[in-house]
Amino acid sequence: EAGVAQSPRYKIIEKRQSVAFWCNPISGHATLYWYQQILGQGPKLLIQFQNNGVVDDSQLPKDRFSAERLKGVDSTLKIQPAKLEDSAVYLCASSLDGFGTLVSGYTFGSGTRLTVV
Amino acid sequence: GQNIDQPTEMTATEGAIVQINCTYQTSGFNGLFWYQQHAGEAPTFLSYNVLDGLEEKGRFSSFLSRSKGYSYLLLKELQMKDSASYLCAVRDGATNKLIFGTGTLLAVQP
């Protein structure tokens, strides 16, 4: 099966600019996650969607970050305006289950490496 | 609170066995995952434990003790390609969030 697709692969922007990332999950996966991974750290969950509804966005800095998942498939994550500390890899993941029943593992995309200068 | 601890770095020799430990404290528990992440790449799923005991998959095994809040990943017959970061992640039983540790960077030497 095709994996989780993300674009762009790399992005360099200046602080205070805006940026958007795109994710296409595995077909049929109802749950989609956006993670932020700062260099040398583990991924941190930013937002979780179940179909096109938000399940958890408690760690999303809502003053500058926004995300949507239209039609319950593709998702975009936007940062506006960007800060230096937003430099990280932004990982998208999807899973068949979202609520702890069958273990299918969370499949991650290759990520978008964002550098804010 | 939520806390997941793993060693930051480990070094091992090709052909040897290495054990990477993970301890966790979460408000609830609904499974523990191990992921492998090569530099610049996405994490890839290695194993999942929800019951106590050992799960074996080829050269990789993962152990869980829920009463101790402890897991380990065992890698046998190490190969150079096993050099990567190994992430321990716990699914919080209350929120179903997947919470990651900082990862253990394993260097396999000839």
Tab-separated table of C-alpha atoms in Angstrom:
chain	number	residue	atom	x	y	z
A	1	GLU	CA	0.000	0.000	0.000
A	2	ALA	CA	1.100	3.553	-0.553
A	3	GLY	CA	2.510	5.275	2.501
A	4	VAL	CA	1.770	8.612	4.092
A	5	ALA	CA	2.698	11.370	1.666
A	6	GLN	CA	3.962	14.742	2.820
A	7	SER	CA	5.140	17.830	1.027
A	8	PRO	CA	7.268	19.801	0.779
A	9	ARG	CA	10.261	17.795	1.966
A	10	TYR	CA	12.222	20.862	3.017
A	11	LYS	CA	11.303	24.488	3.599
A	12	ILE	CA	13.359	27.500	4.625
A	13	ILE	CA	11.550	30.703	5.559
A	14	GLU	CA	12.281	33.896	7.407
A	15	LYS	CA	10.737	34.560	10.784
A	16	ARG	CA	7.309	36.161	10.653
A	17	GLN	CA	6.582	34.545	7.280
A	18	SER	CA	3.867	31.941	6.863
A	19	VAL	CA	4.212	28.335	5.719
A	20	ALA	CA	1.904	25.409	4.996
A	21	PHE	CA	2.504	21.676	4.989
A	22	TRP	CA	0.411	19.056	3.290
A	23	CYS	CA	-0.300	15.440	4.227
A	24	ASN	CA	-2.117	12.635	2.443
A	25	PRO	CA	-2.663	9.663	4.774
A	26	ILE	CA	-2.940	6.002	3.883
A	27	SER	CA	-6.227	5.300	2.164
A	28	GLY	CA	-8.873	4.258	4.642
A	29	HIS	CA	-7.039	5.487	7.713
A	30	ALA	CA	-9.521	7.441	9.770
A	31	THR	CA	-7.083	8.974	12.217
A	32	LEU	CA	-4.457	11.537	11.251
A	33	TYR	CA	-1.825	13.110	13.473
A	34	TRP	CA	0.571	16.009	13.148
A	35	TYR	CA	3.738	15.812	15.227
A	36	GLN	CA	6.535	18.312	15.747
A	37	GLN	CA	10.025	16.861	16.221
A	38	ILE	CA	12.729	19.264	17.333
A	39	LEU	CA	16.283	18.085	16.754
A	40	GLY	CA	17.371	15.634	19.448
A	41	GLN	CA	13.883	15.194	20.849
A	42	GLY	CA	11.037	12.770	20.378
A	43	PRO	CA	7.977	13.732	18.340
A	44	LYS	CA	5.394	15.857	20.127
A	45	LEU	CA	1.740	15.585	19.154
A	46	LEU	CA	0.294	18.846	17.869
A	47	ILE	CA	-3.145	17.761	16.694
A	48	GLN	CA	-5.148	14.594	16.129
A	49	PHE	CA	-8.048	14.241	13.693
A	50	GLN	CA	-10.635	11.489	13.572
A	51	ASN	CA	-12.057	11.692	10.060
A	52	ASN	CA	-12.500	15.453	9.652
A	53	GLY	CA	-13.067	16.253	13.322
A	54	VAL	CA	-10.448	17.381	15.832
A	55	VAL	CA	-9.929	14.904	18.677
A	56	ASP	CA	-7.075	16.639	20.454
A	57	ASP	CA	-5.341	19.945	19.796
A	58	SER	CA	-4.303	20.726	23.344
A	59	GLN	CA	-0.627	21.175	22.415
A	60	LEU	CA	-1.197	23.182	19.257
A	61	PRO	CA	-0.066	26.819	19.663
A	62	LYS	CA	-3.314	28.179	18.340
A	63	ASP	CA	-2.137	31.773	18.143
A	64	ARG	CA	0.090	30.820	15.216
A	65	PHE	CA	-0.655	27.238	14.192
A	66	SER	CA	-3.768	25.991	12.448
A	67	ALA	CA	-4.717	22.703	10.847
A	68	GLU	CA	-7.606	21.330	8.902
A	69	ARG	CA	-8.651	18.058	7.378
A	70	LEU	CA	-11.257	18.679	4.756
A	71	LYS	CA	-13.415	15.738	3.676
A	72	GLY	CA	-11.615	13.542	6.185
A	73	VAL	CA	-8.685	12.757	3.890
A	74	ASP	CA	-5.859	15.238	3.192
A	75	SER	CA	-4.711	17.648	5.850
A	76	THR	CA	-2.793	20.892	5.935
A	77	LEU	CA	-0.863	22.416	8.823
A	78	LYS	CA	-0.145	26.136	8.707
A	79	ILE	CA	2.150	28.372	10.727
A	80	GLN	CA	1.572	32.121	10.633
A	81	PRO	CA	3.731	33.924	11.622
A	82	ALA	CA	6.695	31.594	12.061
A	83	LYS	CA	9.201	31.962	14.880
A	84	LEU	CA	12.769	30.720	15.118
A	85	GLU	CA	11.735	28.059	17.632
A	86	ASP	CA	9.392	26.524	15.061
A	87	SER	CA	12.410	25.048	13.281
A	88	ALA	CA	11.734	21.326	13.410
A	89	VAL	CA	10.590	18.344	11.402
A	90	TYR	CA	6.816	18.181	11.046
A	91	LEU	CA	5.641	14.608	10.814
A	92	CYS	CA	2.259	13.442	9.682
A	93	ALA	CA	1.046	9.992	10.725
A	94	SER	CA	-2.092	8.000	10.173
A	95	SER	CA	-3.648	4.930	11.711
A	96	LEU	CA	-6.534	2.641	10.948
A	97	ASP	CA	-7.713	2.770	14.539
A	98	GLY	CA	-7.567	5.790	16.755
A	99	PHE	CA	-8.883	4.451	19.945
A	100	GLY	CA	-6.723	1.633	21.165
A	101	THR	CA	-8.317	-1.476	19.801
A	102	LEU	CA	-6.526	-3.265	17.019
A	103	VAL	CA	-2.846	-2.474	16.796
A	104	SER	CA	-1.884	-1.503	13.325
A	105	GLY	CA	0.877	0.852	14.277
A	106	TYR	CA	1.010	4.470	13.397
A	107	THR	CA	2.496	4.991	9.930
A	108	PHE	CA	4.568	8.134	9.581
A	109	GLY	CA	5.329	10.189	6.534
A	110	SER	CA	8.875	11.306	5.748
A	111	GLY	CA	8.215	14.682	7.280
A	112	THR	CA	8.819	18.289	6.315
A	113	ARG	CA	12.003	19.810	7.647
A	114	LEU	CA	11.329	23.471	8.421
A	115	THR	CA	14.125	25.935	9.025
A	116	VAL	CA	13.168	29.409	10.206
A	117	VAL	CA	15.943	31.992	9.832
B	1	GLY	CA	1.893	13.731	34.860
B	2	GLN	CA	3.471	12.039	31.892
B	3	ASN	CA	7.114	11.098	31.675
B	4	ILE	CA	9.053	8.692	29.496
B	5	ASP	CA	12.761	8.093	30.091
B	6	GLN	CA	15.310	6.425	27.870
B	7	PRO	CA	19.091	6.660	27.698
B	8	THR	CA	20.239	9.358	25.306
B	9	GLU	CA	22.969	7.388	23.567
B	10	MET	CA	24.326	3.843	23.423
B	11	THR	CA	27.176	2.201	21.573
B	12	ALA	CA	27.436	-1.480	20.671
B	13	THR	CA	29.514	-3.746	18.465
B	14	GLU	CA	28.417	-5.408	15.262
B	15	GLY	CA	27.167	-8.932	15.939
B	16	ALA	CA	26.499	-8.254	19.618
B	17	ILE	CA	23.257	-7.860	21.579
B	18	VAL	CA	22.026	-4.545	22.969
B	19	GLN	CA	19.150	-3.738	25.320
B	20	ILE	CA	17.520	-0.305	25.270
B	21	ASN	CA	15.474	0.462	28.367
B	22	CYS	CA	12.427	2.678	28.728
B	23	THR	CA	10.583	3.670	31.891
B	24	TYR	CA	7.318	5.525	31.860
B	25	GLN	CA	4.797	7.263	34.049
B	26	THR	CA	1.450	8.122	32.512
B	27	SER	CA	-1.994	8.813	33.861
B	28	GLY	CA	-3.273	5.759	32.018
B	29	PHE	CA	-1.784	3.042	29.839
B	30	ASN	CA	-3.012	1.590	26.591
B	31	GLY	CA	0.057	0.088	24.993
B	32	LEU	CA	3.727	0.753	24.398
B	33	PHE	CA	5.390	1.109	21.006
B	34	TRP	CA	8.969	1.012	19.817
B	35	TYR	CA	9.941	2.882	16.662
B	36	GLN	CA	13.190	3.048	14.738
B	37	GLN	CA	14.218	6.339	13.154
B	38	HIS	CA	17.204	6.744	10.866
B	39	ALA	CA	18.600	10.255	10.552
B	40	GLY	CA	16.429	12.401	8.329
B	41	GLU	CA	13.779	9.721	7.913
B	42	ALA	CA	10.377	8.946	9.343
B	43	PRO	CA	9.974	6.707	12.403
B	44	THR	CA	9.113	3.146	11.438
B	45	PHE	CA	7.074	0.821	13.617
B	46	LEU	CA	9.005	-1.998	15.316
B	47	SER	CA	6.833	-3.462	18.043
B	48	TYR	CA	3.810	-3.089	20.268
B	49	ASN	CA	3.215	-4.429	23.790
B	50	VAL	CA	0.005	-4.107	25.747
B	51	LEU	CA	0.297	-7.175	28.004
B	52	ASP	CA	3.215	-8.111	30.238
B	53	GLY	CA	5.863	-10.282	28.684
B	54	LEU	CA	8.130	-10.629	25.723
B	55	GLU	CA	7.192	-10.132	22.079
B	56	GLU	CA	9.706	-11.485	19.580
B	57	LYS	CA	10.017	-10.461	15.928
B	58	GLY	CA	13.127	-11.785	14.280
B	59	ARG	CA	16.216	-10.038	15.620
B	60	PHE	CA	14.078	-7.634	17.652
B	61	SER	CA	12.257	-8.385	20.906
B	62	SER	CA	10.332	-6.088	23.202
B	63	PHE	CA	9.446	-6.669	26.832
B	64	LEU	CA	6.852	-4.987	29.023
B	65	SER	CA	6.192	-4.901	32.746
B	66	ARG	CA	3.148	-2.733	33.431
B	67	SER	CA	3.504	-2.935	37.207
B	68	LYS	CA	7.027	-1.526	36.971
B	69	GLY	CA	6.303	0.953	34.171
B	70	TYR	CA	9.198	-0.573	32.283
B	71	SER	CA	9.978	-1.831	28.826
B	72	TYR	CA	13.050	-2.788	26.891
B	73	LEU	CA	13.910	-3.349	23.264
B	74	LEU	CA	16.427	-6.112	22.609
B	75	LEU	CA	18.373	-6.155	19.372
B	76	LYS	CA	20.320	-9.295	18.539
B	77	GLU	CA	23.043	-9.945	15.963
B	78	LEU	CA	23.566	-6.237	15.510
B	79	GLN	CA	24.220	-4.936	12.040
B	80	MET	CA	25.650	-1.605	10.970
B	81	LYS	CA	22.267	-0.642	9.535
B	82	ASP	CA	20.798	-0.831	13.036
B	83	SER	CA	22.539	2.471	13.824
B	84	ALA	CA	19.551	4.742	14.389
B	85	SER	CA	17.451	6.424	17.034
B	86	TYR	CA	15.031	4.145	18.904
B	87	LEU	CA	11.890	5.808	20.198
B	88	CYS	CA	9.775	4.460	23.035
B	89	ALA	CA	6.180	5.685	22.927
B	90	VAL	CA	3.297	5.088	25.307
B	91	ARG	CA	-0.351	5.426	24.420
B	92	ASP	CA	-2.027	7.215	27.270
B	93	GLY	CA	-5.090	5.282	28.358
B	94	ALA	CA	-7.059	8.367	29.281
B	95	THR	CA	-6.467	10.429	26.149
B	96	ASN	CA	-5.232	7.819	23.624
B	97	LYS	CA	-2.389	10.182	22.791
B	98	LEU	CA	0.884	8.597	21.715
B	99	ILE	CA	3.578	10.124	23.915
B	100	PHE	CA	7.172	9.737	22.824
B	101	GLY	CA	10.377	9.615	24.788
B	102	THR	CA	13.348	11.599	23.540
B	103	GLY	CA	14.816	8.554	21.805
B	104	THR	CA	18.031	6.556	22.222
B	105	LEU	CA	20.687	7.086	19.583
B	106	LEU	CA	22.367	3.744	18.977
B	107	ALA	CA	25.738	3.619	17.258
B	108	VAL	CA	26.848	0.212	15.999
B	109	GLN	CA	30.597	-0.066	15.567
B	110	PRO	CA	32.554	-2.619	13.532
